[in-house]
CSV table of C-alpha atoms and ligand atoms in Angstrom, one decimal:
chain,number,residue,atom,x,y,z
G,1,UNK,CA,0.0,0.0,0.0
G,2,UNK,CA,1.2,3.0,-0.3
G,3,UNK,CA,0.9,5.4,2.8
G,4,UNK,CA,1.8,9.4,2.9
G,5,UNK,CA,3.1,10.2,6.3
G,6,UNK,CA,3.5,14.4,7.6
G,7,UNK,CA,5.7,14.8,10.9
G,8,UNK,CA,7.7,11.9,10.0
G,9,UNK,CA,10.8,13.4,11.1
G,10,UNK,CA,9.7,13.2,14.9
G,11,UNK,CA,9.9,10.4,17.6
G,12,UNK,CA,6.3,8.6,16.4
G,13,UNK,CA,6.5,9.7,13.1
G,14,UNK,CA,10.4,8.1,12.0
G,15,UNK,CA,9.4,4.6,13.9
G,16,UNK,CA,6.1,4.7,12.0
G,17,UNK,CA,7.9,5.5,8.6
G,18,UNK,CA,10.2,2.6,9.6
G,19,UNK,CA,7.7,0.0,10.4
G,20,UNK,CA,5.3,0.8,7.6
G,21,UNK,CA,8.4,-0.2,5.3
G,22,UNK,CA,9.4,-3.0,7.4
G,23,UNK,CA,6.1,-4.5,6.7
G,24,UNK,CA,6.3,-3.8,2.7
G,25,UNK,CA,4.3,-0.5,2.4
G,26,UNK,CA,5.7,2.2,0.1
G,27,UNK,CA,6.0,5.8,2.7
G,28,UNK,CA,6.3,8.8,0.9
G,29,UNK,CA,7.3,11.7,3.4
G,30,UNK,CA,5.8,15.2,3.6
G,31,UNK,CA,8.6,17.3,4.3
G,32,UNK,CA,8.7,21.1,5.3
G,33,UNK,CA,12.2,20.9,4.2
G,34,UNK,CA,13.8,20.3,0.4
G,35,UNK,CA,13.5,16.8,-0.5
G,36,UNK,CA,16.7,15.1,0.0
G,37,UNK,CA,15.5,11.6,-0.8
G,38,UNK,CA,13.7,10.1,-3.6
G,39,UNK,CA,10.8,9.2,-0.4
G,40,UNK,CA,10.2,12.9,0.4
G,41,UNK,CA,8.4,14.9,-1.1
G,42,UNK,CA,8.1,19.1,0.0
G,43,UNK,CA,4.9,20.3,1.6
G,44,UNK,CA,4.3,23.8,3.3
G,45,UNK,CA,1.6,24.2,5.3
G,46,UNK,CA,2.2,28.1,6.3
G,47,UNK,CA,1.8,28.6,2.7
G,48,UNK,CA,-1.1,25.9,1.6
G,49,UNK,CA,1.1,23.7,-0.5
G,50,UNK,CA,1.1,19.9,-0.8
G,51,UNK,CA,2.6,18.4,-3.6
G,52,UNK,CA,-0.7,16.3,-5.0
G,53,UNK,CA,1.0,15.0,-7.9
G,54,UNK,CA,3.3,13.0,-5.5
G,55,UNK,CA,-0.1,11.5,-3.6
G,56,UNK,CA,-1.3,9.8,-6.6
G,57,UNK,CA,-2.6,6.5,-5.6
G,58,UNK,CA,-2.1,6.9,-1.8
G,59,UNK,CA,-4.1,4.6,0.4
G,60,UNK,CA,-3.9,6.2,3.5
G,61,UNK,CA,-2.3,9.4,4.6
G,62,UNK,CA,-0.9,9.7,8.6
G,63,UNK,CA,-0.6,13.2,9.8
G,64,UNK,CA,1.7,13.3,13.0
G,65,UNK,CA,3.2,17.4,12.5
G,66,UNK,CA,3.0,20.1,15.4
G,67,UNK,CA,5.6,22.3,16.9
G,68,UNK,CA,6.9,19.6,19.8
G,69,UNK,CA,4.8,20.3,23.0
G,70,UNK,CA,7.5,19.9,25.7
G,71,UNK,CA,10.1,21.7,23.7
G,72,UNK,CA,9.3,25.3,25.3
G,73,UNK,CA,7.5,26.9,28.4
G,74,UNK,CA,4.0,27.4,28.0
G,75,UNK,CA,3.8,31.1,27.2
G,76,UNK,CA,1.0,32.7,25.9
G,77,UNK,CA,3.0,32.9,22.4
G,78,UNK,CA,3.8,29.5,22.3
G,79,UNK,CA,0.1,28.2,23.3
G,80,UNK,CA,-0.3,29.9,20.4
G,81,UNK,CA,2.3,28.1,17.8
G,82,UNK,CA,0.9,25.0,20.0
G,83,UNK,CA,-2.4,25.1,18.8
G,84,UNK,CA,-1.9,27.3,14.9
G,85,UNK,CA,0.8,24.8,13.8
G,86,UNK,CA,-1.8,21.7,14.2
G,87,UNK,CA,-5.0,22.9,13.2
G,88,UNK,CA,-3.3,25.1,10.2
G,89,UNK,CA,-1.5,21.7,8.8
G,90,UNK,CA,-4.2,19.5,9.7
G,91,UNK,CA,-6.9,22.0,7.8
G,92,UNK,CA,-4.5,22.4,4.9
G,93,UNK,CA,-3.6,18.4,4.3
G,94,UNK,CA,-7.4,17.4,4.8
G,95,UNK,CA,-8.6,20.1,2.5
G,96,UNK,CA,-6.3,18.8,-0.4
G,97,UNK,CA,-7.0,15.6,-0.2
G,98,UNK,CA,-10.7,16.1,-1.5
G,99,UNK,CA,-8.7,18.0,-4.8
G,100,UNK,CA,-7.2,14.4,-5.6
G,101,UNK,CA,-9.2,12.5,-8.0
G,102,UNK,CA,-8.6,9.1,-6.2
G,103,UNK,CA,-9.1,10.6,-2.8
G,104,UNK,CA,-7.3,8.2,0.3
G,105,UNK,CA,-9.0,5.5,1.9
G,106,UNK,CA,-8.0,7.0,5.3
G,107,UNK,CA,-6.8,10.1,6.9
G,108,UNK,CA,-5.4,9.0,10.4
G,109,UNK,CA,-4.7,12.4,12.1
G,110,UNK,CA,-3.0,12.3,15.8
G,111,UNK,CA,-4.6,13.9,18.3
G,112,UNK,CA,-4.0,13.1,21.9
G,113,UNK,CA,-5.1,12.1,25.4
G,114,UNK,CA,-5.3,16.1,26.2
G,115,UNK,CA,-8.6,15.7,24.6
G,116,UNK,CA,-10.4,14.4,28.2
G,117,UNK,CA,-8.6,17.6,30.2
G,118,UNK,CA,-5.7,17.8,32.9
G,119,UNK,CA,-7.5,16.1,35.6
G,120,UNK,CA,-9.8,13.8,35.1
G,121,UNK,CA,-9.4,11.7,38.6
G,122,UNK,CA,-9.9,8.4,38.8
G,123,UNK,CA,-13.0,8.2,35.9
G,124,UNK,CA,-12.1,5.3,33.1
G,125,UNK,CA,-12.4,7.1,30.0
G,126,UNK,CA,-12.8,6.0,26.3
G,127,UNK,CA,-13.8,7.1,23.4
G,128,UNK,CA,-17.2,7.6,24.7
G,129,UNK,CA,-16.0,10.5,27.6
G,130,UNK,CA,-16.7,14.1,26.8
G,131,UNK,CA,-13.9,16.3,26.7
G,132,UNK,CA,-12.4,18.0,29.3
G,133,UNK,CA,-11.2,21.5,30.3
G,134,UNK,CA,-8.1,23.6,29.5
G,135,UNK,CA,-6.0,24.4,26.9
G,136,UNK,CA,-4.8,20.8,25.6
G,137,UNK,CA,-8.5,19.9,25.7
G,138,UNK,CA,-9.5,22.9,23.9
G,139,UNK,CA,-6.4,22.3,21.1
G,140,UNK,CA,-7.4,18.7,20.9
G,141,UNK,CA,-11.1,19.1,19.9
G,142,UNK,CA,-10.0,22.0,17.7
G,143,UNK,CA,-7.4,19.3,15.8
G,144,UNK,CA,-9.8,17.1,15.3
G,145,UNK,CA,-12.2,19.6,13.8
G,146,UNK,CA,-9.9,20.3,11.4
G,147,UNK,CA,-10.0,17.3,10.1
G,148,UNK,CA,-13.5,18.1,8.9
G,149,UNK,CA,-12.9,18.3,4.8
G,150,UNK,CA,-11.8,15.1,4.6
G,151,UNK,CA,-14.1,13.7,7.0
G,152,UNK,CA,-16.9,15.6,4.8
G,153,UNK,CA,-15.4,14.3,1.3
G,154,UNK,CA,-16.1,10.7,2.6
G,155,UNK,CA,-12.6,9.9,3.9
G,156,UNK,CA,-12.6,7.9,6.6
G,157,UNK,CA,-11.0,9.7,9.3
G,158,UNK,CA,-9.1,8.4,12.4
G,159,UNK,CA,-8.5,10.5,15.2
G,160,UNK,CA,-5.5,8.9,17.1
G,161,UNK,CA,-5.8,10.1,20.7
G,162,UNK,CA,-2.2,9.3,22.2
G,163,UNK,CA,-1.2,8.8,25.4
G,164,UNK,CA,2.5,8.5,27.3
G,165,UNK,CA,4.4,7.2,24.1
G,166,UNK,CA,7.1,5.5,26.1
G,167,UNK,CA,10.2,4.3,23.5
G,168,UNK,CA,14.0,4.3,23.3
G,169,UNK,CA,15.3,8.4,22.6
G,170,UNK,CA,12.9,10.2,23.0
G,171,UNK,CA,9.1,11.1,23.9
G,172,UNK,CA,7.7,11.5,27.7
G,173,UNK,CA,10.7,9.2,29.2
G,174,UNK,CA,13.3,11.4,28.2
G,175,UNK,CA,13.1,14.1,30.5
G,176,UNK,CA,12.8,11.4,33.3
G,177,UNK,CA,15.2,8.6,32.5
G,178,UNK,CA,18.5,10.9,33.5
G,179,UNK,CA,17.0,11.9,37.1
G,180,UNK,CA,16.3,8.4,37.8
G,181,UNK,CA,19.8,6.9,36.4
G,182,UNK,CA,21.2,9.6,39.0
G,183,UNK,CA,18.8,7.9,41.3
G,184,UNK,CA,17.1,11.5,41.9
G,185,UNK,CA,14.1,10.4,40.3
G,186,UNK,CA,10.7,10.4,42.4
G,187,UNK,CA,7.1,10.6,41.9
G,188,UNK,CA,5.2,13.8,40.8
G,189,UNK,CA,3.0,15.3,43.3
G,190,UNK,CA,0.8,13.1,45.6
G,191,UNK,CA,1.8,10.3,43.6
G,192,UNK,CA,-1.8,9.1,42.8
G,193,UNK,CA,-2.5,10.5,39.9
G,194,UNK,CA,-3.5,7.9,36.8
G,195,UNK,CA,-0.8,7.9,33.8
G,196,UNK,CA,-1.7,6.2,31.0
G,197,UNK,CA,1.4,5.1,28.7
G,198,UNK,CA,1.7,3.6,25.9
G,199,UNK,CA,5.0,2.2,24.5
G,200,UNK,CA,6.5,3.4,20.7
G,201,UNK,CA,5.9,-0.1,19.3
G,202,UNK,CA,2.3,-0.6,20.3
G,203,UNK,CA,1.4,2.9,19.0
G,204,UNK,CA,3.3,2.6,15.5
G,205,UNK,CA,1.3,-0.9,15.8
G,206,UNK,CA,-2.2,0.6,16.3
G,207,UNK,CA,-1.4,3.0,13.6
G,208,UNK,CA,-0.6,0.4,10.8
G,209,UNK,CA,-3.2,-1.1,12.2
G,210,UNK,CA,-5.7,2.3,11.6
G,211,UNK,CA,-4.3,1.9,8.2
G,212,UNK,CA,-4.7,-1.6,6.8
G,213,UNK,CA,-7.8,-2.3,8.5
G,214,UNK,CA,-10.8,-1.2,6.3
G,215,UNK,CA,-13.9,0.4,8.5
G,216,UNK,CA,-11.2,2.3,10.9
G,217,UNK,CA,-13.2,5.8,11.4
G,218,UNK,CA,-13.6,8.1,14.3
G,219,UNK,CA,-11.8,8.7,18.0
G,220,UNK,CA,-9.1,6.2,18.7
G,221,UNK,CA,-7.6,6.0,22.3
G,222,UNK,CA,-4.0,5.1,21.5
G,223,UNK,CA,-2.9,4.4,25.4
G,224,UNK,CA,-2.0,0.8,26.8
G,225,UNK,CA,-5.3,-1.2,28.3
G,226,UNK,CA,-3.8,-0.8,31.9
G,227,UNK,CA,-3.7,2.5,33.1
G,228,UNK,CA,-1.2,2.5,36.4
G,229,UNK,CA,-0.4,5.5,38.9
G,230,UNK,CA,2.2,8.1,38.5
G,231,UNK,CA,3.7,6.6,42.0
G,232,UNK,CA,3.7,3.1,40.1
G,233,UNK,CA,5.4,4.3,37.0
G,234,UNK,CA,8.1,5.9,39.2
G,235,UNK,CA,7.9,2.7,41.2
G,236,UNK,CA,8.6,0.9,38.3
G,237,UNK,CA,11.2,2.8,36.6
G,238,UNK,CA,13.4,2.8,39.2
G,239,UNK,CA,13.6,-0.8,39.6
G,240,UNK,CA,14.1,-1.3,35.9
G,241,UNK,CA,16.7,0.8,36.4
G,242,UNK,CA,18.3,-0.7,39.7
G,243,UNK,CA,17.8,2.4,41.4
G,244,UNK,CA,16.8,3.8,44.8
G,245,UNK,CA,13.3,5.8,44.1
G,246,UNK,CA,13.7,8.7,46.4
G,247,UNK,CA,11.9,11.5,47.5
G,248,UNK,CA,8.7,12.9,45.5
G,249,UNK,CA,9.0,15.5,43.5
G,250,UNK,CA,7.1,18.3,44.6
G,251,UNK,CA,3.9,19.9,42.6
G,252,UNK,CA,5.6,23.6,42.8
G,253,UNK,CA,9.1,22.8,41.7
G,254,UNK,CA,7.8,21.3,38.9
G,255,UNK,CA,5.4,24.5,38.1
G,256,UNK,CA,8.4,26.4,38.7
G,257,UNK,CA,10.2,24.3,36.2
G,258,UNK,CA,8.3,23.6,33.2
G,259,UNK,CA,5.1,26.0,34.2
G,260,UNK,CA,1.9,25.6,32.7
G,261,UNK,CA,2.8,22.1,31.2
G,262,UNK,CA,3.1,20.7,34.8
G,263,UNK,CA,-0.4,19.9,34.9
G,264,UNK,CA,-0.1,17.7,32.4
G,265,UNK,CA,1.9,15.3,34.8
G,266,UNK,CA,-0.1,15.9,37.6
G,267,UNK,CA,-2.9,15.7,36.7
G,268,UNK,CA,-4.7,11.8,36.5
G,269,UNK,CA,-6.0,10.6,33.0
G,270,UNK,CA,-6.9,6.9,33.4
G,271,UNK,CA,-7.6,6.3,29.7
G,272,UNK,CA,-8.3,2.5,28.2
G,273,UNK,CA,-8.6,1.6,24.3
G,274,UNK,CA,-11.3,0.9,24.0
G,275,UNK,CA,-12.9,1.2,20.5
G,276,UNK,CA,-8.9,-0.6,19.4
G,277,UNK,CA,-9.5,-3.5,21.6
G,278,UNK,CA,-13.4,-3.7,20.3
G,279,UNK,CA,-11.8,-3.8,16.5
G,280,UNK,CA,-9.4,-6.6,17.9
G,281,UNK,CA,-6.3,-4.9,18.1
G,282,UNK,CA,-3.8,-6.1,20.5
G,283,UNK,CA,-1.1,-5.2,22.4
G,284,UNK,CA,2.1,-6.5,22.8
G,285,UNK,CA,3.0,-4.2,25.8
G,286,UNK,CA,0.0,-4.2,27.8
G,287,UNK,CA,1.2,-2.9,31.1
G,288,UNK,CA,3.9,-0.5,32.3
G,289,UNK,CA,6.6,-2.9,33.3
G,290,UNK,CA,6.7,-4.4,29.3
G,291,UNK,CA,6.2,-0.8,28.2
G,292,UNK,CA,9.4,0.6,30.1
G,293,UNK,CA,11.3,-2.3,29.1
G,294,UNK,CA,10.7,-1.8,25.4
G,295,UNK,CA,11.9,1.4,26.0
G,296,UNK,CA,15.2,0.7,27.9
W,1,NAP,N1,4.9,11.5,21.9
W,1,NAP,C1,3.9,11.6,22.8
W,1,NAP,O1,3.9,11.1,23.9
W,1,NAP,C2,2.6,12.2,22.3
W,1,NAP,C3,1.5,12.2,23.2
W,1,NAP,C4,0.3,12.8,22.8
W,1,NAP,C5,0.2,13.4,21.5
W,1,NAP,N2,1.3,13.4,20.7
W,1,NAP,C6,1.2,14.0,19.3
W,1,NAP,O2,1.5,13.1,18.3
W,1,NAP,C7,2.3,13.8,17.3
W,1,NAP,C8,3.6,13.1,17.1
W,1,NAP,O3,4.3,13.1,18.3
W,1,NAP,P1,5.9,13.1,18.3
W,1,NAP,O4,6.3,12.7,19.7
W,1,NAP,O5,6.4,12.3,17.2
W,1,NAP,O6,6.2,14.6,18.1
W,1,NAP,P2,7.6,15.3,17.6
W,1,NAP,O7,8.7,14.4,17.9
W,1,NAP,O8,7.6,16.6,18.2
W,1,NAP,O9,7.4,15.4,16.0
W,1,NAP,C9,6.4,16.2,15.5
W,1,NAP,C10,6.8,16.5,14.0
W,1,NAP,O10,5.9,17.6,13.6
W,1,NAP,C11,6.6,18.3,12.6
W,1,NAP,N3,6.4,19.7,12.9
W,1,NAP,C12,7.2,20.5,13.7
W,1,NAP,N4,6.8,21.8,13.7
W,1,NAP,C13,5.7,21.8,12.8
W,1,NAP,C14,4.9,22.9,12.3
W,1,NAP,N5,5.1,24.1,12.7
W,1,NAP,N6,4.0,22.6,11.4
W,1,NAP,C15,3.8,21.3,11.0
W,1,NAP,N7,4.6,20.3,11.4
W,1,NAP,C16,5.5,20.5,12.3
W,1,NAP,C17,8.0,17.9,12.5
W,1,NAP,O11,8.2,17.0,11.4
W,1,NAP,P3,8.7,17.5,10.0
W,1,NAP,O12,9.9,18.4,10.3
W,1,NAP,O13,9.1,16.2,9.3
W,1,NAP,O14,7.6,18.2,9.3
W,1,NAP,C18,8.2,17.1,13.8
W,1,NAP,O15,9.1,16.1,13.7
W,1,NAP,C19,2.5,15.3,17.8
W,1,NAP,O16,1.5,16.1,17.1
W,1,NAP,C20,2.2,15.2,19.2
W,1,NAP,O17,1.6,16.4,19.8
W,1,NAP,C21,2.5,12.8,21.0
């Protein structure tokens, strides 16, 4: 098949290019940057250019782009490149793929866990859950509006809600992984807040699997079927690492730290898959020991 893949450059989006080739399918690459191999081919979403003539007979198309969400402070101006760079990509891919004359099977889009709010306690959600409060929230619902022309040019859309993506180099463990090798690592807060990871293999699983499965459409919860607590995870890590877990880490210091974005760790978001498990997808990393292990 072949597959079109935008944001592949990041930490989902190269693991997904790799294992959509490792299992046969032809990638090509939207890039923001000049093509450098015969794979990529140049798309600009500030300026409403995608290269249609390279989409020709694409199956499916996975959009994965937006300016990285840890990769600054939460200030007002960055909310703000936050929330344009996803919804102005997203709007500009989905509306040219109704201008292809074979339009794609399926647009998965990524989306993310944000979607149900900072703190949603100890309440299961799926796909089923309203959303929530806040910013993330409010950017998530937004990103998955503007997914609409596709949707309304009979595409089938996917919105992949992520969680935790837990994987070798990168994603949520990186920040982590050297406080806890120094053995400095603890758990955020109270400690009893819900996380709910997901490792990099599972998700680049579930998103071949929103691609080669015909009658994939709507809100996907892309999070591991068993939920644990931050003090778990921390729990966890430490021992994978052979480490001492020490003291928690305190809600201020971390507000102090990374600001607004600390709520994103504190907060509890006990989120199960749901509508994947009801399709028959399965995990290989179901619970948070596997998942950290696939990581380390
Ligand atoms: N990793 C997680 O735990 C997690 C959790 C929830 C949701 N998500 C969401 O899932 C998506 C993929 O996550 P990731 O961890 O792979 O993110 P990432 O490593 O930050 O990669 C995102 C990619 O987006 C593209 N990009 C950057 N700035 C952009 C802009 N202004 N406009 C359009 N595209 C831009 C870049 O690819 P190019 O340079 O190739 O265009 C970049 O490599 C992101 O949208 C993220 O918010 C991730």
């Amino acid at each position: 098949m072949r597959v079109a893949v935008a944001g592949s450059s990041g930490f989902v989006g190269s693991a997904l290019v790799a294992g959509l080739e490792s299992a046969g399918h032809e990638v090509v690459r939207l890039v923001r940057h000049a093509p450098a191999a015969a794979n990529e081919a140049r798309w600009d979403p500030e300026q409403g250019v995608v290269p249609l003539a390279r989409l020709t007979d694409v199956e499916a198309v996975v959009h994965l782009g937006g300016v990285n969400v840890g990769s600054h402070r939460w200030t007002r101006r960055f909310k703000k490149e936050l929330h344009h760079s996803r919804i102005r990509s997203t709007t500009v891919l989905a509306s040219a793929l109704t201008g292809l004359s074979v339009r794609p099977r399926v647009f998965v889009c990524a989306s993310a866990m944000g979607y149900y709010g900072p703190d949603r306690g100890r309440e299961l959600l799926d796909e089923e859950s309203g959303p929530g409060d806040g910013f993330l929230a409010g950017l998530c619902q937004d990103w998955e509006h503007a997914a609409q022309p596709a949707r309304a040019a009979d595409i089938a859309v996917c919105h992949s809600r992520f969680g935790l993506v837990i994987g070798p180099g990168g994603g949520a463990l990186k920040p982590l992984l050297p406080l806890f090798r120094l053995g400095l690592g603890g758990h955020f807060g109270n400690g009893e807040q819900f996380w709910s990871p997901v490792s990099l293999h599972d998700t680049v699983r579930a998103l071949r699997f929103l691609v080669e499965q015909h009658g994939c459409v709507g809100p996907y919860n892309v999070t591991a079927p068993e939920p644990v607590s931050n003090g778990e995870f921390s729990r966890v890590l430490a021992a994978e690492l052979h480490r001492p877990r020490l003291l928690p880490v305190p809600g201020f210091a971390l507000q102090i730290a990374i600001g607004q974005a600390s709520s994103e760790l504190l907060g509890s978001l006990r989120v199960v898959p749901t509508r994947l498990s009801e399709a028959g997808f399965e995990f290989e990393h179901p619970e948070v020991r596997a998942i950290i292990r696939s990581a380390l």
